[in-house]
mmCIF file with all atom_site columns, C-alpha atoms in Angstrom:
data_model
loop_
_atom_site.group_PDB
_atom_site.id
_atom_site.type_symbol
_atom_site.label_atom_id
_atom_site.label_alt_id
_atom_site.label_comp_id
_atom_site.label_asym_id
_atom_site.label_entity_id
_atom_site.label_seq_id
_atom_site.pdbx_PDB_ins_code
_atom_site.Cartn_x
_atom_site.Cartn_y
_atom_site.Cartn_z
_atom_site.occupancy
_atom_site.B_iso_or_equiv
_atom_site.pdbx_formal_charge
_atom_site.auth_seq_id
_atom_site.auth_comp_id
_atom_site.auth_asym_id
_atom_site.auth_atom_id
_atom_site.pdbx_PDB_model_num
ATOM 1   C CA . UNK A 1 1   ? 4.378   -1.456 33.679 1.00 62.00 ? 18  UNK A CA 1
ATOM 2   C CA . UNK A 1 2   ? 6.810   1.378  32.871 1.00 71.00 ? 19  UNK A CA 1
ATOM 3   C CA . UNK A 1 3   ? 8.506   -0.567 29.743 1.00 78.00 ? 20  UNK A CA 1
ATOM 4   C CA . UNK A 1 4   ? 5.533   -0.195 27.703 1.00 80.00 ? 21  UNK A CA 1
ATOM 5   C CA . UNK A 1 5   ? 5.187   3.166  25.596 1.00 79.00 ? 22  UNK A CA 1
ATOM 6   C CA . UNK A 1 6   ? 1.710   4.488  24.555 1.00 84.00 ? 23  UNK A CA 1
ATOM 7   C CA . UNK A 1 7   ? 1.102   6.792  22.381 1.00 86.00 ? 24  UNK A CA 1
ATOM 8   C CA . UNK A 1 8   ? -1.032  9.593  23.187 1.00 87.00 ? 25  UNK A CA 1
ATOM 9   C CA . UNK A 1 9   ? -0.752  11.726 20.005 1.00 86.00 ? 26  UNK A CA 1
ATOM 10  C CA . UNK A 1 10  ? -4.011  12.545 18.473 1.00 88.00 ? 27  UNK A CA 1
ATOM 11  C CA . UNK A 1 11  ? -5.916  11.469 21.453 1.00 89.00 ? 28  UNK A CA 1
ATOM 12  C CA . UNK A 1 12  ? -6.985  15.093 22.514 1.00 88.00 ? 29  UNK A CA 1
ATOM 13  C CA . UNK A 1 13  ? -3.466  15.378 24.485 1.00 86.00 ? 30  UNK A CA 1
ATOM 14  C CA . UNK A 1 14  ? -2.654  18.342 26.087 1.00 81.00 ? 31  UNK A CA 1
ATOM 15  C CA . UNK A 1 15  ? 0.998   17.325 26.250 1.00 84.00 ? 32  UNK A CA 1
ATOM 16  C CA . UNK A 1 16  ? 1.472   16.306 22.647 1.00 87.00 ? 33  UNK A CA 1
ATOM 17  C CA . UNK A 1 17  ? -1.122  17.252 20.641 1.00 87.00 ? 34  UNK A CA 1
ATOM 18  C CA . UNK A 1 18  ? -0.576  21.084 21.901 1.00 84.00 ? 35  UNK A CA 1
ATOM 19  C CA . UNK A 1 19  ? 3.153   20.926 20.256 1.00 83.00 ? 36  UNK A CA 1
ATOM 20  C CA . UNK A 1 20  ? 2.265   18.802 17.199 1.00 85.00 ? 37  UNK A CA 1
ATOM 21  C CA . UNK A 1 21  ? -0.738  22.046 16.382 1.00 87.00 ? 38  UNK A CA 1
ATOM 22  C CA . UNK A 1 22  ? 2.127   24.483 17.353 1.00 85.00 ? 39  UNK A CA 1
ATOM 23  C CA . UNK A 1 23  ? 5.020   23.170 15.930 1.00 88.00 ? 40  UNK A CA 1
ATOM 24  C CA . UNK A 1 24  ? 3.645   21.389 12.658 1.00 88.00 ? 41  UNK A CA 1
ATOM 25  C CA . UNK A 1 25  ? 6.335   18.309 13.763 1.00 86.00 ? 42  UNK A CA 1
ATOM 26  C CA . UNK A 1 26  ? 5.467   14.830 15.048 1.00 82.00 ? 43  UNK A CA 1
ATOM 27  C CA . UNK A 1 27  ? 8.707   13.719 16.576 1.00 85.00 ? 44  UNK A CA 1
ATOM 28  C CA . UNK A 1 28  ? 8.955   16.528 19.011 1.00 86.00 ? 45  UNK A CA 1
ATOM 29  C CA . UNK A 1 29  ? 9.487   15.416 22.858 1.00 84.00 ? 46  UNK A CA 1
ATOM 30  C CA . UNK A 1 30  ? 7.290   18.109 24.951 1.00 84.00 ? 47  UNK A CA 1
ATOM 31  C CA . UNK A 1 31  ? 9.304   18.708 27.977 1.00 79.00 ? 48  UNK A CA 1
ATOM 32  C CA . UNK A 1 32  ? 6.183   20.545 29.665 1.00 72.00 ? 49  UNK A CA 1
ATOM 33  C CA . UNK A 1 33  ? 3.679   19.282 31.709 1.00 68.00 ? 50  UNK A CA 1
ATOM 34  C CA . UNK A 1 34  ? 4.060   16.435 34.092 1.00 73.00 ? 51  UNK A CA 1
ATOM 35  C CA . UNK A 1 35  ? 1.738   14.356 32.490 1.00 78.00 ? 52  UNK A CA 1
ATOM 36  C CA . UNK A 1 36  ? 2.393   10.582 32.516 1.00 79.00 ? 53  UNK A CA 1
ATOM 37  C CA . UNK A 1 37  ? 2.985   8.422  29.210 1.00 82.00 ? 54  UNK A CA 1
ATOM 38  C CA . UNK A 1 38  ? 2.754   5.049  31.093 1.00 82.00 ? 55  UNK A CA 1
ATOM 39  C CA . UNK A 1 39  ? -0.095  3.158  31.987 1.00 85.00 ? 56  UNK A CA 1
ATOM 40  C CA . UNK A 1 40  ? -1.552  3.048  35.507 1.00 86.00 ? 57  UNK A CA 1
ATOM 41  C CA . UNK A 1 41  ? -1.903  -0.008 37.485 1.00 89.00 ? 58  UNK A CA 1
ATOM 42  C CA . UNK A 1 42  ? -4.445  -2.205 36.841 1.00 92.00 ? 59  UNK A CA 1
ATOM 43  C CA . UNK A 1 43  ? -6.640  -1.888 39.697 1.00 96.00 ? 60  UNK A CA 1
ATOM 44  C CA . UNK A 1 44  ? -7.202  1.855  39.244 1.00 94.00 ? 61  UNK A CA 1
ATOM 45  C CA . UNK A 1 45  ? -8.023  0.710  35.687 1.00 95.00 ? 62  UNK A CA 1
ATOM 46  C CA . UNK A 1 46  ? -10.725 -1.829 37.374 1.00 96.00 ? 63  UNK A CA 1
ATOM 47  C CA . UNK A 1 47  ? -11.691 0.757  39.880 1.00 95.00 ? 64  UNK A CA 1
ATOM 48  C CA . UNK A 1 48  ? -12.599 3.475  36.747 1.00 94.00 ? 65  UNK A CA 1
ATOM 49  C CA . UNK A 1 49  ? -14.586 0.786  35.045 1.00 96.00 ? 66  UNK A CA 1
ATOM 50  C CA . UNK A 1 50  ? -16.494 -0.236 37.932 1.00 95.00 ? 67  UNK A CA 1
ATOM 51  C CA . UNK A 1 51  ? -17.533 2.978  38.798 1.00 91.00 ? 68  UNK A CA 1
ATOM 52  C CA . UNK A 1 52  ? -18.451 3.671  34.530 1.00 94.00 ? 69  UNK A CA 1
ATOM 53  C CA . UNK A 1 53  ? -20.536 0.376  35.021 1.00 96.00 ? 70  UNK A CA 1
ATOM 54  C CA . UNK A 1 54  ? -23.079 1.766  37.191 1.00 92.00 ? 71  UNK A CA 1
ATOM 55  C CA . UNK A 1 55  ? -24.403 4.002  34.216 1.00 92.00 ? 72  UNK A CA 1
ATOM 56  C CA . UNK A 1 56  ? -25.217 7.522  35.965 1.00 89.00 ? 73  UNK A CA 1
ATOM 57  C CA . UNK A 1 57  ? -23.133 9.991  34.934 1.00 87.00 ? 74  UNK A CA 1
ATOM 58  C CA . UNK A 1 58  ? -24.239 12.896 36.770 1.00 86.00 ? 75  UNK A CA 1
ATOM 59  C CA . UNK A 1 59  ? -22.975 15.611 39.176 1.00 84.00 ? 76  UNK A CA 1
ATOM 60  C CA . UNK A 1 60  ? -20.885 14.705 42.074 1.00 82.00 ? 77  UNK A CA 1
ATOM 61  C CA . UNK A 1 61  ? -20.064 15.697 45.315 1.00 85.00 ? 78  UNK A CA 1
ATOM 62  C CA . UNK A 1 62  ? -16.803 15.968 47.082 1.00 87.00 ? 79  UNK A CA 1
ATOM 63  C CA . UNK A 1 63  ? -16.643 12.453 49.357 1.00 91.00 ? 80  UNK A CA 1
ATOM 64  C CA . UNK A 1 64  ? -15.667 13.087 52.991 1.00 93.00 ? 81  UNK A CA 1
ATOM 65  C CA . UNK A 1 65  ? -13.020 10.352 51.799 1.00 95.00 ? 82  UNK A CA 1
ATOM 66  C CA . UNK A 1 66  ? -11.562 12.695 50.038 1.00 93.00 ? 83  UNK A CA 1
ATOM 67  C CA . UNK A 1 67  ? -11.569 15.600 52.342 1.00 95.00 ? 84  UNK A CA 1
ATOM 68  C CA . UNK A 1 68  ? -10.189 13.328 55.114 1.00 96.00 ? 85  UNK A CA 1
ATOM 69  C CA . UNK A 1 69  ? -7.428  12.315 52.659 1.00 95.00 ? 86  UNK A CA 1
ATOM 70  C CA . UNK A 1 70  ? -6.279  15.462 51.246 1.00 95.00 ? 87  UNK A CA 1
ATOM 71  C CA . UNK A 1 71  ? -5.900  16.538 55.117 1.00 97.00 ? 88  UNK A CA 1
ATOM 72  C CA . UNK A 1 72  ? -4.290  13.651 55.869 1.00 97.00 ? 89  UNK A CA 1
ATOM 73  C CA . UNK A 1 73  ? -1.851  14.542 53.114 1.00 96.00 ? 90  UNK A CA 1
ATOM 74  C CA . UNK A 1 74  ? -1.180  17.929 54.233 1.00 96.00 ? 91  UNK A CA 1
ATOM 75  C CA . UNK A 1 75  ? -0.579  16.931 57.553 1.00 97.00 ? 92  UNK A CA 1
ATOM 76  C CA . UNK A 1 76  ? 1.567   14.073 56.562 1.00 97.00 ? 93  UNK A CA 1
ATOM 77  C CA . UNK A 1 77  ? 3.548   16.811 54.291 1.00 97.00 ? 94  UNK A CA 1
ATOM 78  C CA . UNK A 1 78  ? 3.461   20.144 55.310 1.00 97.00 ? 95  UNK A CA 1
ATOM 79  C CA . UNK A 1 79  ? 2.433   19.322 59.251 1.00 97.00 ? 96  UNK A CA 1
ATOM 80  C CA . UNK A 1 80  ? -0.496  21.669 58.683 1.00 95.00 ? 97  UNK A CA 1
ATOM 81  C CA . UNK A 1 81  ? -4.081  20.389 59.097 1.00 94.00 ? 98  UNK A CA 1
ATOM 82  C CA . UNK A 1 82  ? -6.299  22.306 56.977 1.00 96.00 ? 99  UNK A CA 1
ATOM 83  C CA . UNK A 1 83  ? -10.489 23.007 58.014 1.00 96.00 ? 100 UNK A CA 1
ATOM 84  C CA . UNK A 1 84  ? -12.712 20.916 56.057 1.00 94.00 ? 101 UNK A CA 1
ATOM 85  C CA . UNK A 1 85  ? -14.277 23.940 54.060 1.00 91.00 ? 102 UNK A CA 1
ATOM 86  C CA . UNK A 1 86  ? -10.500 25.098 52.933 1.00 91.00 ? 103 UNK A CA 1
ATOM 87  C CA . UNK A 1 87  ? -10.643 21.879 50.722 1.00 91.00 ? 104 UNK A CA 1
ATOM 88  C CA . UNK A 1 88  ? -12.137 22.782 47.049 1.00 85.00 ? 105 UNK A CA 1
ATOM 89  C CA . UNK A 1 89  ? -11.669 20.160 44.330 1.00 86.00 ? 106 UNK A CA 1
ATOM 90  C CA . UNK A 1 90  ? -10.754 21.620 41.294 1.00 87.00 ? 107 UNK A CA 1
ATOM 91  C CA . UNK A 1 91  ? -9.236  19.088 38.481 1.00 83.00 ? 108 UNK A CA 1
ATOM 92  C CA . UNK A 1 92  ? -6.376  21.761 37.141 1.00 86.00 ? 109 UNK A CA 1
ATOM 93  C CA . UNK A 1 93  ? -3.739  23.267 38.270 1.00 89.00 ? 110 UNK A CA 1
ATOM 94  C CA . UNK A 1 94  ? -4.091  26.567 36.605 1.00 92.00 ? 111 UNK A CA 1
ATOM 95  C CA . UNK A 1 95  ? -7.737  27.159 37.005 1.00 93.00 ? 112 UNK A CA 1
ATOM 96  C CA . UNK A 1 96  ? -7.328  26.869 40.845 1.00 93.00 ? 113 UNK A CA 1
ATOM 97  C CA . UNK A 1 97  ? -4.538  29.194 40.570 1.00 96.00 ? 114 UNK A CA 1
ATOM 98  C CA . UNK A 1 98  ? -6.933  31.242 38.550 1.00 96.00 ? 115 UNK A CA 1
ATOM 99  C CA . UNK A 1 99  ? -9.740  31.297 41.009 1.00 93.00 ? 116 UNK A CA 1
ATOM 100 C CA . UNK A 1 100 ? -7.025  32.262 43.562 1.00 95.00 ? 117 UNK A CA 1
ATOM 101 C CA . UNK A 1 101 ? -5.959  35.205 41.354 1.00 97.00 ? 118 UNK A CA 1
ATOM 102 C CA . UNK A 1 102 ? -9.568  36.083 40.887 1.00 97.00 ? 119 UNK A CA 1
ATOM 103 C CA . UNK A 1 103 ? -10.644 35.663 45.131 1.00 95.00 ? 120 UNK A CA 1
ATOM 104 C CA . UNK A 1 104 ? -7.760  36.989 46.273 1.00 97.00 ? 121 UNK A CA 1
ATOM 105 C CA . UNK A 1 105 ? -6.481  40.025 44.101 1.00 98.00 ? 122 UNK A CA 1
ATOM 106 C CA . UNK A 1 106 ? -8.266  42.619 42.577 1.00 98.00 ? 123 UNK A CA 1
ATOM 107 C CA . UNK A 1 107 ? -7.769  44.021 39.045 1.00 97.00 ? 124 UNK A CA 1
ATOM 108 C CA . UNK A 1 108 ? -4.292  45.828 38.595 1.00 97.00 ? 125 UNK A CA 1
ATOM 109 C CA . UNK A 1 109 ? -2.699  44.208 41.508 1.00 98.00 ? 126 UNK A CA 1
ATOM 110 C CA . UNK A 1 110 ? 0.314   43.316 41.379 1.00 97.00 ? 127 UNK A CA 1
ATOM 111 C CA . UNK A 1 111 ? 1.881   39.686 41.301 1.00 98.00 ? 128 UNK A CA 1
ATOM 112 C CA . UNK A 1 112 ? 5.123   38.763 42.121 1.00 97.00 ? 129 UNK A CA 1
ATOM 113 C CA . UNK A 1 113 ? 6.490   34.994 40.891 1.00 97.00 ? 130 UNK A CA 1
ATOM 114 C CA . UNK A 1 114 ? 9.729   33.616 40.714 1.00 97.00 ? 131 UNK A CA 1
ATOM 115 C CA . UNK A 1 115 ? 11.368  32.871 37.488 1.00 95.00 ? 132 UNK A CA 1
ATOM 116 C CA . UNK A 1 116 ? 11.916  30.732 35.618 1.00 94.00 ? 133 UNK A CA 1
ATOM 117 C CA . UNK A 1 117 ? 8.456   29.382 36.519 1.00 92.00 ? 134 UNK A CA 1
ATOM 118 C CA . UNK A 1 118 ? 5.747   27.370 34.691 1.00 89.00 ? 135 UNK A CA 1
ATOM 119 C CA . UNK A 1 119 ? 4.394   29.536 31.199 1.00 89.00 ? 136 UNK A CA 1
ATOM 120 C CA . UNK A 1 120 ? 0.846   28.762 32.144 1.00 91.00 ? 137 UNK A CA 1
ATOM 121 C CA . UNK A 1 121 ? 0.724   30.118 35.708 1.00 94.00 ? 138 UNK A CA 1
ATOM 122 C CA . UNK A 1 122 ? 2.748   33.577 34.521 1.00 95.00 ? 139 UNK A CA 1
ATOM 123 C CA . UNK A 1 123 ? -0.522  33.309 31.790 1.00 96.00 ? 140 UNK A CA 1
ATOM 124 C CA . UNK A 1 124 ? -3.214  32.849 34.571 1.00 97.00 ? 141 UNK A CA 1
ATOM 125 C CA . UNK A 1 125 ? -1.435  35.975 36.068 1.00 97.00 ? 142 UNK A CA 1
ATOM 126 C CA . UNK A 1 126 ? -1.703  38.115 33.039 1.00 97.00 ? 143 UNK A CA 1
ATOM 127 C CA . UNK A 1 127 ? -5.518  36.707 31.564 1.00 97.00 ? 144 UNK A CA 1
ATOM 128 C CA . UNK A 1 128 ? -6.829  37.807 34.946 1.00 97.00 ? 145 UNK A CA 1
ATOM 129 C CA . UNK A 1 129 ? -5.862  41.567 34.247 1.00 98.00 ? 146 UNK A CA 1
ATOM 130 C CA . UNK A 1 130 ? -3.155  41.401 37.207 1.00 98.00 ? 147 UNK A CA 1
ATOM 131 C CA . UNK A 1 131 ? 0.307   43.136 36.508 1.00 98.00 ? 148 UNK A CA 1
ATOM 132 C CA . UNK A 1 132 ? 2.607   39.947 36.697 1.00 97.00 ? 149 UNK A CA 1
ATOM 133 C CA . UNK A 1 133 ? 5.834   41.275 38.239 1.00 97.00 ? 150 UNK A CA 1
ATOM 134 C CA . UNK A 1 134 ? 8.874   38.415 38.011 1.00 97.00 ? 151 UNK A CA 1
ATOM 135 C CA . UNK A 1 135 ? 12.002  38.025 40.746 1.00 97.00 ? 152 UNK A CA 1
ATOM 136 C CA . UNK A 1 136 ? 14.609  36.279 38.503 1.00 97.00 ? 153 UNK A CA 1
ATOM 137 C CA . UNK A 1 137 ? 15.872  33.245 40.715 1.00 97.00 ? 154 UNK A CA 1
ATOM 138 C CA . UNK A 1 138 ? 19.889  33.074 40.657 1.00 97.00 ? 155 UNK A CA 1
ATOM 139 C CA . UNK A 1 139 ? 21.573  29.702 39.674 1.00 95.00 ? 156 UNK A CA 1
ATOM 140 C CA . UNK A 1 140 ? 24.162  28.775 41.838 1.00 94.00 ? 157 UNK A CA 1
ATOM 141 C CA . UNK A 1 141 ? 26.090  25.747 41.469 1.00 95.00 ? 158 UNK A CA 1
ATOM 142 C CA . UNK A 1 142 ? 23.625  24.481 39.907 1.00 93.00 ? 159 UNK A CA 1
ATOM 143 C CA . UNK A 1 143 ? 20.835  25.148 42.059 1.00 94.00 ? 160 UNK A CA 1
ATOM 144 C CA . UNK A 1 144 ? 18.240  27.734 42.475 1.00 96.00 ? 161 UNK A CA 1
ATOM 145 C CA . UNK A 1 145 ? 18.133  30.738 45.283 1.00 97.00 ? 162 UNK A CA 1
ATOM 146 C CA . UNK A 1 146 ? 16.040  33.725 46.041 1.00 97.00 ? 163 UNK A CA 1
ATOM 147 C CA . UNK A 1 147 ? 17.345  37.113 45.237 1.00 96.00 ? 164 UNK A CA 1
ATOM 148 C CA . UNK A 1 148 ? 16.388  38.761 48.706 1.00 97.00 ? 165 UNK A CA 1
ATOM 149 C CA . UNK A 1 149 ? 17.045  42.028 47.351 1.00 96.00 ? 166 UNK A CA 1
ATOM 150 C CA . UNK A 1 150 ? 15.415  42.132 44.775 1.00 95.00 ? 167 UNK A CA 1
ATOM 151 C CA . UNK A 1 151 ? 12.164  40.192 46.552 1.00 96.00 ? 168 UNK A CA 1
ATOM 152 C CA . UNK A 1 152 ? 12.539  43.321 48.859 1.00 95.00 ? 169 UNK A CA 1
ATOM 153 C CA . UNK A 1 153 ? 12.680  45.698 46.480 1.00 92.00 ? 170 UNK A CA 1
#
């Protein structure tokens, strides 16, 4: 499954069609999002078909499938159990973290990250009108810690 490579270029990629418009280069390797180049497994491939093979293509609902799942993952990750109406699909990262910019900040806030981080998310920061405010993380033997001072400060 993993030994055979796909090309996604020109297929309305966000991963590699993004650097070939920015860059002007084909042979770049985007090192960005974690987007898969590898096909899934079969039966996911089935399941998508079946479900394009009943013909209606219209709005859906979150299933209580999924709600019970994504709790179940919480719990099974983070030992938290979340309330049913905490769970809000939303299919990209960045626009949730937008909405949570936009629900729980107000213009001008302030919003503190730590760097390096994701490009996008320091972009859903600024697009929302919030003043993005960065705590460098220190490398240490090749890892990354918090700068408690300057989180304090």
């Amino acid at each position: 499954m993993f030994d055979n490579i796909v090309s996604r270029r020109y297929t309305n990629c966000a991963k590699w069609d993004e650097i070939i418009d920015e860059y002007g280069i084909e042979d770049l390797i985007p090192l960005t999002v974690a987007d898969m180049d590898y096909r899934i497994a079969p039966e996911i491939v089935n399941a998508v078909i079946d479900a394009a093979n009943h013909g209606i293509y219209g709005y859906t609902n979150v299933s209580e499938k999924y709600i019970e799942l994504s709790k179940m993952w919480a719990k099974n990750n983070y030992g938290f159990c979340p309330e049913n109406e905490w769970i809000v699909y939303c299919p990209r990262i960045i626009q949730a973290i937008s909405l949570i910019i936009q629900n729980y900040t107000e213009k001008n806030d302030k919003i503190l990250v730590f760097t390096p981080l994701y490009d996008p998310i320091q972009n859903a920061v600024r697009i929302n009108d919030r003043e993005l405010v960065e705590c460098p993380l220190i490398l240490d033997s090749g890892h990354y810690e918090i700068d408690f001072e300057d989180f304090e400060e």
